[in-house]
Amino acid sequence: MGNKFRSIETKHYEERDAFFEGLKRLDRRAFLRVAGMSAGIVAGMGLRTPQSFQLVNVAEAQGTKPRFTFAYISDTHLYEQKLNDRFVRSILKAVDDVNGLDPQPDFVLFGGDLAQLGQAGELKLGAQILKSVKAPVRMMVGEHDWFLDMGELWRDLFGAPNYSFDHKGVHFVVLNSILEKDFWTERKLTPMERMKIVAGLDNGIQSRFEVGGEQRAWMKQDLAKVDKKTPVIVFSHSPLYKYYRPWNFWTDDADEVQALLKPFERVTVIHGHTHQLLTNRIDNIQFHGMLSTAWPWPYAPEGLPQLTVQMNRPDPFSQFDGCGDGRVDVLESGLVDKLYNLWERNPITVRGSYLASGGKQDAPPRTKLPSY
Amino acid sequence: MTYRMKLWVGAGALLSFAGGVALATSPAPRPEALQTTELPRHQVPVSKDGNLVVGMCDGETSLEVKGVKEGQKLTRAQAARVSGELMDAWRKKNPDANWDPAPPPVVAQGQKQAPQQKNPPMGTQKPATGGAVREGGVTAESGGKEVRKQAGVNIQDGHSYGAFTQRDEAVWAASTQQFVDEGHRVFHDADAVGGTIAVSCDMCHPDASNTHPETYPKYQVQLGRVALLRDMINWCIENPVRGKPLADGDPRLRAMEAYIYAQRKGTKLEYGKK
Ligand SMILES: [Fe+2]
Ligand SMILES: [Fe+2]
């Protein structure tokens, strides 16, 4: 770069970015130490006061070195740009985030709901934008991508919605968990009517999400080849458990899918759809939600998993609050630490050790402002 | 606050009503479902001596105030006496009807004590008359039927304080539900609410969750003033939804308020809650 002489502001923002980037890499103890040392910096983060971050020595977390990391962008819900540029700006912000990661993640998971109403203009816009992601992108499908043409265009653009792959000793399974039993034929709904019903959360017309028998059979076969000691990471758009049925925060055949995963020692499910900080553990399976770039959902009135530490309720006056992207650190042990990169807030890491200890260790910071 | 205070407030409202305050009607087009006819008015008889005649909120009872001419203002003490006499008259007509005692005053969250009122309301006086208050609020058995039996007594037929039927109740419930349903429709439809970027309210608030109507009025730091629920509805319409704020009387705003409150049935009112 040619700009040898950088202004104080430029330096300030570079240091500030490095500081907050560093925070994401800290374990809890180191974070407290750094936070104490530089409380003024944290307090000043909204004030844009020129001050130096150089005092801060970002320490790497001890003993839990990741085997590798991957990043995620999820639930971008794109409309065409001329109709809604806000959501477009949000996905671009996320792409900047993951492209700015140093070191670069091994790949970027896209968590589904790329489009808002499954329309060609929306899906193609998303595909175009995701081309500018530097790391390889692994795609997953969401219900908003699917129910206009039942996944036809999505498959043309991105391939099969369910697949598996191995990466550095971890077996990955990607599911299409948003299939629904036919509720449209009998009602004589047009494709767009069907799409709009699925796109709404609080209507009882649509069916519940499911992986379905066919895909479960495929999954069973796929997992048969995998050693039970191999860490397994599953990507599904809906949470692979039963959280809140009225909003389809739910997978109807979750129990059957979990049964397939039971024989494995270390299983992690990373899911989208719920647009919130969401944490669960069922026996050997750890579950983490992903943030949306478009909007946060409120926590459901019941069924919230006990291990979930809620995120502060979003400020409606701030366009990006409660939204974001994130990163997953796959540890040597096969557990994962899940980073929620909440835009305009301190990042929050939910550690594998927190879930493994049943919430006794490494609890994420508690919320100041829970949902009403 | 005793029931007297409430009465006085009611009488005061009626005084201004009789004084000819016109009810503003919204010029905005409203859906067929929410068409309302003009609100009924209480026509009080004209005094032949030109005295002031005060009407009661039941729409029937009135009282001529001797010595005060139409157009003159009552003193506070006179107004209290008038409202007391009107209430006594109403009680005679509705001997068994319930009259809820007013709840004790509450304060907004975070406030330690209610500010002392400079003028203690009339309600601090002892009520002069009044029968026992019955548990359970107004019911069909609150006395209307008994009253009807008494010949020569003016009967408030179909009046909400007295006799009403299951059919009446069904009509009221259906009308209310219609209002709420219209709110549901607007809440879920970006075009209906006037949005320009296809974002609708339910996209962030399924089942109107996290709208917490029970916390208003409250100081909204981001607005720098005290906000009502409708202020926040309009904030969302202007910003995430990118529409134009709705006028206070806009039927869509009224319907959305109805829907949002209906979703929070049973939630404790906690105005001022952060
Ligand atoms: Fe989504
Ligand atoms: Fe979704």
XYZ file of C-alpha atoms and ligand atoms in Angstrom:
648
model
C 0.000 0.000 0.000
C 1.220 3.426 -0.880
C -0.067 5.382 2.055
C 3.106 5.504 4.094
C 1.906 8.409 6.202
C -1.128 7.418 8.141
C -3.207 9.921 10.030
C -3.715 9.626 13.786
C -7.296 8.589 13.127
C -6.276 5.844 10.758
C -3.782 4.523 13.266
C -6.358 4.774 16.001
C -8.915 2.758 14.114
C -6.374 0.172 13.086
C -5.309 -0.247 16.683
C -8.896 -0.287 17.831
C -9.772 -2.991 15.313
C -6.763 -5.010 16.375
C -7.801 -4.645 19.989
C -11.310 -5.936 19.445
C -10.021 -8.630 17.138
C -7.703 -9.650 19.953
C -10.563 -9.848 22.413
C -12.078 -12.642 20.381
C -9.001 -14.756 20.880
C -8.840 -14.428 24.626
C -9.930 -16.936 27.174
C -11.991 -15.636 30.036
C -9.179 -15.079 32.523
C -6.985 -13.320 30.028
C -9.956 -11.265 28.932
C -10.573 -10.030 32.444
C -6.911 -9.125 32.785
C -6.871 -7.205 29.541
C -10.239 -5.667 30.218
C -9.021 -4.427 33.582
C -5.881 -2.998 32.077
C -7.698 -1.236 29.309
C -11.059 -0.509 30.837
C -10.752 3.030 29.547
C -10.446 1.784 26.015
C -13.515 -0.372 26.292
C -15.426 2.455 27.903
C -14.295 4.771 25.161
C -15.220 2.489 22.320
C -18.374 4.405 21.507
C -16.819 7.791 22.018
C -14.236 7.611 19.260
C -11.703 9.399 21.410
C -8.291 9.118 19.804
C -6.222 7.006 22.164
C -3.776 4.221 21.746
C -4.400 0.512 21.971
C -0.733 -0.255 21.889
C -0.575 -0.826 25.628
C -2.664 -3.905 25.212
C -0.841 -7.148 24.847
C -3.272 -9.632 23.469
C -2.490 -12.976 24.996
C -3.466 -16.164 23.233
C -5.673 -18.479 25.203
C -3.629 -21.069 27.054
C -3.890 -24.780 26.448
C -6.872 -24.768 24.136
C -5.155 -24.199 20.860
C -7.538 -24.735 17.980
C -6.877 -27.488 15.508
C -8.406 -25.201 12.913
C -11.109 -22.561 12.640
C -13.945 -21.827 10.316
C -16.139 -18.726 10.134
C -19.820 -18.341 9.426
C -22.287 -15.954 7.854
C -25.949 -16.825 8.204
C -29.551 -15.737 7.660
C -28.915 -12.776 5.387
C -32.517 -12.753 4.079
C -31.722 -10.773 0.964
C -34.302 -8.934 -1.047
C -33.263 -7.403 -4.316
C -31.090 -4.404 -3.688
C -33.448 -1.845 -5.197
C -36.148 -2.972 -2.768
C -34.054 -3.283 0.379
C -30.446 -2.195 0.514
C -30.145 -2.536 4.284
C -29.861 -6.314 4.266
C -27.413 -6.078 1.367
C -25.206 -3.750 3.374
C -25.352 -6.222 6.238
C -24.112 -9.218 4.240
C -21.343 -7.040 2.783
C -20.318 -6.109 6.314
C -20.166 -9.808 7.206
C -18.113 -10.606 4.115
C -15.686 -7.848 5.126
C -15.522 -9.356 8.604
C -14.588 -12.861 7.467
C -12.218 -11.577 4.805
C -10.515 -9.525 7.507
C -9.846 -12.506 9.763
C -6.159 -13.091 10.321
C -5.330 -15.914 10.127
C -7.961 -16.740 7.544
C -10.481 -19.439 8.457
C -10.181 -22.791 6.676
C -13.626 -22.219 5.196
C -16.762 -20.123 5.671
C -20.083 -21.795 6.401
C -23.127 -20.075 4.981
C -25.935 -21.014 7.375
C -29.035 -20.733 5.151
C -31.781 -18.174 4.472
C -29.639 -16.425 1.899
C -32.819 -15.068 0.253
C -35.957 -13.679 1.843
C -38.559 -15.101 -0.544
C -36.547 -17.595 -2.598
C -36.664 -15.408 -5.715
C -34.079 -15.636 -8.472
C -32.985 -12.024 -8.015
C -32.389 -12.628 -4.326
C -30.528 -15.932 -4.600
C -28.364 -14.738 -7.486
C -27.499 -11.527 -5.652
C -26.437 -13.622 -2.667
C -24.392 -16.004 -4.795
C -22.661 -13.023 -6.394
C -21.802 -11.425 -3.060
C -20.530 -14.696 -1.567
C -18.100 -14.997 -4.490
C -16.066 -12.230 -2.867
C -15.415 -14.353 0.221
C -11.713 -15.234 0.118
C -11.934 -18.573 1.941
C -13.881 -21.496 0.428
C -17.626 -21.288 1.162
C -19.705 -24.253 2.354
C -23.372 -23.699 1.608
C -26.408 -24.735 3.606
C -30.024 -24.154 2.637
C -32.747 -22.416 4.678
C -36.513 -22.408 4.316
C -36.493 -18.911 2.817
C -34.350 -20.242 -0.048
C -36.472 -23.282 -0.667
C -40.229 -22.911 -0.702
C -40.792 -20.789 -3.799
C -39.496 -23.390 -6.272
C -38.769 -26.217 -3.793
C -35.037 -25.653 -4.025
C -34.688 -25.825 -7.801
C -32.658 -22.663 -8.317
C -30.721 -23.131 -5.088
C -29.534 -26.552 -6.288
C -28.577 -25.072 -9.667
C -26.483 -22.426 -7.952
C -24.969 -24.353 -5.088
C -25.433 -28.087 -5.659
C -26.951 -30.719 -3.396
C -28.368 -29.384 -0.128
C -27.065 -32.345 1.901
C -23.506 -33.614 1.730
C -20.597 -34.584 3.917
C -16.857 -33.991 3.938
C -13.793 -34.602 6.087
C -11.492 -31.842 7.189
C -8.366 -32.201 9.358
C -9.685 -35.243 11.161
C -13.246 -33.996 11.655
C -16.256 -35.432 9.829
C -18.748 -32.790 8.667
C -22.359 -33.503 7.731
C -24.496 -30.802 6.103
C -28.268 -31.347 6.261
C -31.345 -29.904 4.654
C -33.437 -29.792 7.814
C -36.196 -27.490 6.572
C -38.309 -29.982 4.626
C -42.031 -29.796 5.411
C -44.960 -32.087 4.808
C -47.209 -30.800 2.022
C -49.608 -28.175 3.402
C -50.067 -26.340 0.097
C -51.642 -28.736 -2.432
C -54.901 -29.201 -0.599
C -55.145 -25.469 0.053
C -54.373 -24.786 -3.635
C -51.673 -22.279 -2.724
C -49.519 -20.607 -5.351
C -45.752 -21.036 -4.947
C -45.475 -17.466 -3.640
C -48.313 -17.982 -1.179
C -46.552 -21.112 0.055
C -43.270 -19.223 0.326
C -44.803 -16.355 2.271
C -46.470 -18.678 4.747
C -43.176 -20.442 5.432
C -41.402 -17.089 5.657
C -43.652 -16.017 8.530
C -42.753 -17.355 11.928
C -45.980 -16.935 13.846
C -48.519 -18.741 11.717
C -49.843 -22.203 12.359
C -50.555 -23.034 8.708
C -47.211 -24.492 7.728
C -45.926 -27.894 8.771
C -42.978 -28.337 11.085
C -39.424 -28.723 9.800
C -37.984 -32.187 9.355
C -34.903 -33.890 7.986
C -37.124 -36.657 6.653
C -36.720 -40.407 6.339
C -34.850 -40.376 3.054
C -32.168 -38.021 4.302
C -31.895 -39.843 7.612
C -31.217 -43.051 5.711
C -28.497 -41.261 3.750
C -27.036 -39.896 6.978
C -27.023 -43.318 8.608
C -25.097 -44.728 5.677
C -22.698 -41.822 5.652
C -21.964 -42.114 9.360
C -21.496 -45.885 9.154
C -18.056 -45.312 7.598
C -16.939 -42.954 10.376
C -14.958 -44.072 13.436
C -16.875 -43.402 16.649
C -13.895 -41.514 18.060
C -13.831 -39.077 15.144
C -15.310 -35.691 16.073
C -18.512 -35.073 14.091
C -19.832 -31.606 13.281
C -23.323 -31.299 11.796
C -24.617 -28.212 10.021
C -28.386 -27.849 9.996
C -30.464 -24.770 9.364
C -33.072 -25.438 12.046
C -31.949 -26.355 15.550
C -31.736 -30.151 15.640
C -33.834 -30.276 18.786
C -37.242 -29.116 19.972
C -37.129 -25.556 21.227
C -40.405 -23.778 20.379
C -42.907 -25.389 18.064
C -45.203 -22.403 17.266
C -42.290 -20.548 15.636
C -40.694 -23.605 14.017
C -37.653 -23.236 16.248
C -37.933 -26.945 15.920
C -37.077 -30.084 13.982
C -39.867 -32.614 14.115
C -37.657 -35.684 13.728
C -34.876 -34.312 15.917
C -34.991 -37.344 18.209
C -34.369 -39.731 15.312
C -31.479 -37.624 14.016
C -29.961 -37.376 17.488
C -30.182 -41.161 17.779
C -27.958 -41.470 14.697
C -25.388 -39.217 16.358
C -25.495 -40.893 19.738
C -22.723 -43.482 19.139
C -20.132 -40.772 18.518
C -17.976 -39.412 21.306
C -17.931 -35.758 20.292
C -20.730 -34.230 18.263
C -21.409 -30.553 17.636
C -24.388 -29.144 15.770
C -24.116 -25.640 14.323
C -27.482 -24.290 13.253
C -29.013 -21.106 11.862
C -32.636 -19.989 11.738
C -33.022 -18.752 15.319
C -31.067 -15.495 14.842
C -29.878 -15.391 18.441
C -27.237 -16.549 20.880
C -28.453 -20.061 21.611
C -26.721 -22.907 23.406
C -27.799 -26.427 24.240
C -26.431 -29.833 25.119
C -28.226 -33.131 24.874
C -25.991 -35.948 26.145
C -22.995 -36.131 23.801
C -24.292 -33.463 21.400
C -23.452 -29.781 21.794
C -25.571 -27.238 19.932
C -24.739 -23.671 18.927
C -26.943 -21.189 17.067
C -25.694 -18.645 14.572
C -26.384 -14.936 14.415
C -28.258 -13.417 11.508
C -26.905 -10.449 9.597
C -30.428 -9.165 8.923
C -32.342 -9.072 12.210
C -32.361 -10.784 15.607
C -35.322 -12.890 16.766
C -36.568 -12.518 20.314
C -36.221 -15.515 22.607
C -39.286 -17.721 22.492
C -41.659 -17.477 25.455
C -40.847 -21.035 26.548
C -38.558 -23.959 25.827
C -35.271 -22.047 25.998
C -32.490 -24.571 26.738
C -31.152 -24.236 30.247
C -27.540 -23.776 29.190
C -28.360 -20.805 26.986
C -27.013 -17.540 28.299
C -29.217 -14.999 26.540
C -27.754 -12.125 24.625
C -28.789 -8.649 25.720
C -32.022 -7.724 24.067
C -31.239 -5.725 20.952
C -31.546 -1.976 20.808
C -34.176 -1.205 18.164
C -32.513 2.146 17.585
C -29.351 0.504 16.310
C -29.609 -1.124 12.919
C -26.909 -3.726 13.480
C -27.472 -4.514 17.138
C -28.212 -8.148 17.859
C -26.902 -9.077 14.427
C -23.481 -10.310 13.390
C -21.444 -13.255 12.233
C -18.934 -15.465 13.945
C -16.274 -18.082 14.115
C -15.920 -21.633 15.310
C -12.634 -22.837 16.772
C -12.349 -26.601 16.501
C -10.132 -27.640 19.387
C -7.634 -30.497 19.494
C -10.034 -32.341 21.777
C -12.733 -32.261 19.112
C -14.884 -29.858 21.117
C -15.545 -26.434 19.665
C -15.491 -22.897 21.009
C -18.167 -20.838 19.351
C -17.641 -17.118 18.881
C -20.580 -14.795 18.428
C -19.263 -11.676 16.748
C -22.078 -9.343 17.762
C -21.769 -6.155 15.805
C -21.317 -3.093 17.995
C -20.978 -5.151 21.173
C -18.304 -7.127 22.879
C -17.948 -10.517 21.230
C -19.133 -13.520 23.240
C -17.504 -16.940 23.185
C -19.414 -20.008 24.304
C -16.802 -22.628 25.087
C -16.938 -26.352 24.598
C -15.756 -26.685 28.193
C -18.810 -24.716 29.359
C -21.127 -27.233 27.748
C -19.040 -30.272 28.645
C -19.093 -29.239 32.314
C -22.859 -28.788 32.224
C -22.473 -25.069 32.753
C -20.113 -25.297 35.723
C -17.043 -23.888 33.992
C -16.321 -20.986 31.686
C -19.823 -19.528 31.707
C -20.308 -16.767 29.128
C -21.117 -13.303 30.530
C -24.652 -12.994 31.793
C -27.144 -10.670 30.135
C -27.915 -7.280 31.612
C -31.123 -6.862 29.628
C -32.960 -10.153 29.104
C -36.004 -10.479 26.858
C -39.294 -9.308 28.269
C -58.013 7.166 45.860
C -61.576 6.171 46.659
C -64.451 5.651 44.323
C -65.505 9.219 44.896
C -62.399 10.455 43.172
C -63.097 8.282 40.174
C -66.616 9.614 40.009
C -65.452 13.137 40.139
C -63.065 12.519 37.294
C -65.895 10.962 35.335
C -68.172 13.887 35.988
C -65.434 16.280 34.957
C -65.008 14.495 31.677
C -68.715 14.708 31.084
C -68.774 18.379 31.825
C -66.296 19.065 29.109
C -68.143 16.678 26.845
C -71.389 18.577 27.378
C -69.421 21.747 26.776
C -69.165 20.738 23.188
C -65.711 19.288 22.694
C -65.908 17.701 19.298
C -64.423 14.255 18.863
C -61.801 14.300 16.169
C -62.450 11.795 13.449
C -59.699 10.474 11.255
C -59.784 11.477 7.617
C -57.764 8.391 6.677
C -59.683 5.647 4.893
C -60.482 2.754 7.175
C -61.230 -0.817 6.276
C -64.868 -1.804 6.112
C -64.489 -3.918 9.202
C -63.594 -0.985 11.369
C -66.217 1.491 10.172
C -67.793 3.054 13.184
C -70.947 5.061 13.325
C -70.867 8.416 15.038
C -70.491 8.055 18.767
C -73.707 8.491 20.734
C -74.201 11.726 22.632
C -75.950 12.292 25.892
C -78.653 14.872 25.245
C -79.417 16.488 28.583
C -82.762 18.247 29.088
C -82.743 22.023 28.865
C -83.495 23.872 32.109
C -86.371 26.301 31.774
C -84.572 28.669 34.137
C -81.374 28.513 32.103
C -79.606 26.522 34.835
C -76.647 24.299 34.127
C -77.660 20.676 33.522
C -74.972 18.054 34.096
C -75.219 14.670 32.400
C -73.916 11.427 33.830
C -71.741 8.883 32.079
C -74.650 6.411 31.910
C -76.090 8.557 29.144
C -79.394 8.960 30.954
C -79.173 10.519 34.352
C -78.882 14.274 34.606
C -79.055 16.921 37.284
C -80.074 20.546 37.142
C -77.819 22.722 39.286
C -79.882 25.450 40.865
C -78.169 28.795 41.051
C -75.590 28.045 38.361
C -76.431 29.209 34.858
C -75.554 27.388 31.668
C -72.109 28.537 30.605
C -70.939 29.167 34.179
C -68.321 27.070 35.858
C -68.922 25.103 39.042
C -66.642 25.534 41.990
C -64.697 22.434 42.948
C -66.952 21.905 45.973
C -70.118 22.309 43.864
C -68.820 19.863 41.280
C -68.092 17.307 44.002
C -71.616 17.687 45.367
C -73.128 17.331 41.882
C -71.139 14.216 41.088
C -72.100 12.729 44.471
C -75.785 13.315 43.834
C -75.575 11.869 40.335
C -73.865 8.789 41.718
C -76.517 8.382 44.378
C -79.179 8.558 41.693
C -77.375 5.901 39.664
C -77.070 3.646 42.688
C -80.792 3.901 43.287
C -81.441 2.769 39.735
C -78.895 -0.030 40.017
C -79.166 -1.201 43.602
C -77.038 -4.320 43.212
C -74.606 -3.150 40.572
C -70.963 -3.362 41.392
C -68.771 -0.310 41.531
C -65.115 -1.253 41.731
C -63.223 0.596 44.369
C -60.285 2.421 42.771
C -56.920 0.675 43.205
C -54.311 2.310 45.407
C -51.884 4.554 43.524
C -48.777 2.905 42.100
C -45.481 4.412 41.038
C -43.297 3.830 38.034
C -40.484 1.332 38.496
C -37.382 2.777 39.962
C -39.257 5.568 41.688
C -39.143 5.291 45.459
C -42.261 7.226 46.388
C -45.203 8.864 44.740
C -44.799 12.618 44.635
C -47.066 14.288 47.165
C -50.055 15.843 45.506
C -50.530 19.482 46.335
C -54.299 19.301 46.337
C -55.642 16.142 47.861
C -58.370 14.914 45.550
C -61.988 14.933 46.592
C -61.648 11.230 47.005
C -59.952 11.665 50.331
C -63.318 12.649 51.751
C -65.479 10.004 53.272
C -68.091 8.653 50.894
C -71.527 9.765 52.010
C -73.591 6.841 50.825
C -73.216 3.635 48.924
C -74.125 -0.019 49.296
C -71.807 -2.935 49.768
C -69.447 -3.633 46.906
C -69.899 -7.087 45.512
C -66.991 -9.344 44.544
C -66.445 -10.243 40.936
C -67.259 -7.076 39.040
C -70.319 -6.438 36.901
C -72.202 -9.529 35.854
C -75.513 -10.258 34.248
C -76.745 -10.854 37.766
C -75.688 -7.463 38.985
C -79.237 -6.331 39.371
C -80.628 -5.466 35.984
C -83.273 -8.177 36.141
C -84.423 -7.102 39.559
C -84.695 -3.555 38.405
C -86.695 -4.608 35.383
C -89.282 -6.192 37.622
C -90.021 -2.961 39.388
C -92.837 -1.232 37.604
C -92.490 2.416 36.939
C -88.759 2.397 37.317
C -86.772 3.671 34.409
C -84.916 0.609 33.092
C -81.528 0.780 31.476
C -82.261 -1.904 28.970
C -79.181 -3.538 27.510
C -76.966 -1.185 29.418
C -73.553 -2.519 30.265
C -74.040 -1.784 33.944
C -77.288 -3.637 34.096
C -78.952 -6.288 32.027
C -77.048 -7.788 29.183
C -77.409 -11.017 27.388
C -75.079 -13.685 26.132
C -75.733 -12.345 22.692
C -74.517 -8.926 23.763
C -71.384 -10.466 25.136
C -70.828 -12.419 21.934
C -71.196 -9.249 19.874
C -68.741 -7.382 22.066
C -66.208 -10.185 21.963
C -66.513 -10.534 18.183
C -66.118 -6.796 17.636
C -63.044 -6.725 19.822
C -61.597 -9.740 18.061
C -62.233 -8.140 14.685
C -60.278 -5.120 15.816
C -57.419 -7.302 17.065
C -57.439 -9.357 13.843
C -57.150 -6.213 11.769
C -54.129 -5.302 13.880
C -52.680 -8.753 13.229
C -53.107 -8.187 9.506
C -51.394 -4.797 9.478
C -48.629 -6.084 11.760
C -47.840 -8.880 9.291
C -48.096 -6.880 6.060
C -45.314 -4.511 5.027
C -47.538 -2.816 2.440
C -50.488 -2.334 4.777
C -48.326 -0.585 7.332
C -46.854 1.647 4.628
C -43.383 0.098 4.508
C -41.191 0.671 1.472
C -38.573 -2.072 1.852
C -40.785 -5.126 2.412
C -39.975 -5.359 6.113
C -42.994 -6.032 8.329
C -43.360 -5.853 12.107
C -43.628 -9.629 12.636
C -40.208 -10.153 11.088
C -38.636 -9.040 14.379
C -41.655 -9.505 16.660
C -43.368 -12.849 16.024
C -46.614 -12.963 18.014
C -45.793 -9.342 18.940
C -43.082 -10.682 21.236
C -40.626 -8.210 22.716
C -43.009 -5.305 22.155
C -43.689 -5.111 25.928
C -46.673 -2.726 25.828
C -46.968 -3.103 29.596
C -43.800 -1.049 30.136
C -45.162 2.176 28.632
C -45.208 5.036 29.318
C -41.503 5.079 29.980
C -38.566 7.321 29.396
C -37.074 6.245 26.082
C -33.466 7.295 26.297
C -32.954 7.054 22.543
C -35.847 9.452 21.927
C -34.955 11.734 24.800
C -38.509 11.823 26.088
C -41.278 9.777 27.580
C -42.743 7.420 25.019
C -46.040 5.604 24.670
C -46.380 2.314 22.842
C -47.621 4.170 19.773
C -44.455 6.284 19.707
C -42.419 3.108 19.471
C -44.725 1.635 16.835
C -44.181 4.765 14.798
C -40.453 4.665 15.420
C -40.327 1.173 13.960
C -42.517 2.202 11.037
C -40.188 5.080 10.217
C -36.900 3.272 10.663
C -36.625 -0.490 10.159
C -39.835 -0.522 8.089
C -39.066 2.754 6.271
C -42.610 4.026 6.131
C -44.306 7.212 7.228
C -45.398 7.487 10.865
C -49.133 7.031 11.348
C -51.379 9.754 12.763
C -52.734 9.166 16.259
C -56.223 8.440 14.994
C -55.113 6.219 12.111
C -57.188 3.035 12.260
C -54.085 0.983 11.458
C -52.268 2.366 14.483
C -55.311 1.789 16.689
C -55.675 -1.752 15.389
C -51.995 -2.544 15.936
C -52.226 -1.290 19.488
C -55.208 -3.559 19.971
C -53.300 -6.556 18.581
C -50.173 -5.902 20.637
C -52.108 -5.465 23.885
C -54.168 -8.559 23.141
C -50.977 -10.628 22.875
C -49.957 -9.576 26.375
C -53.187 -10.441 28.121
C -52.547 -11.243 31.750
C -49.189 -9.478 31.877
C -48.801 -7.184 34.830
C -48.772 -3.500 33.993
C -45.377 -2.088 34.889
C -45.193 1.345 33.419
C -41.714 2.816 33.459
C -40.033 -0.616 33.403
C -36.644 -0.468 31.718
Fe -33.499 -16.865 9.068
Fe -34.801 -19.927 8.695
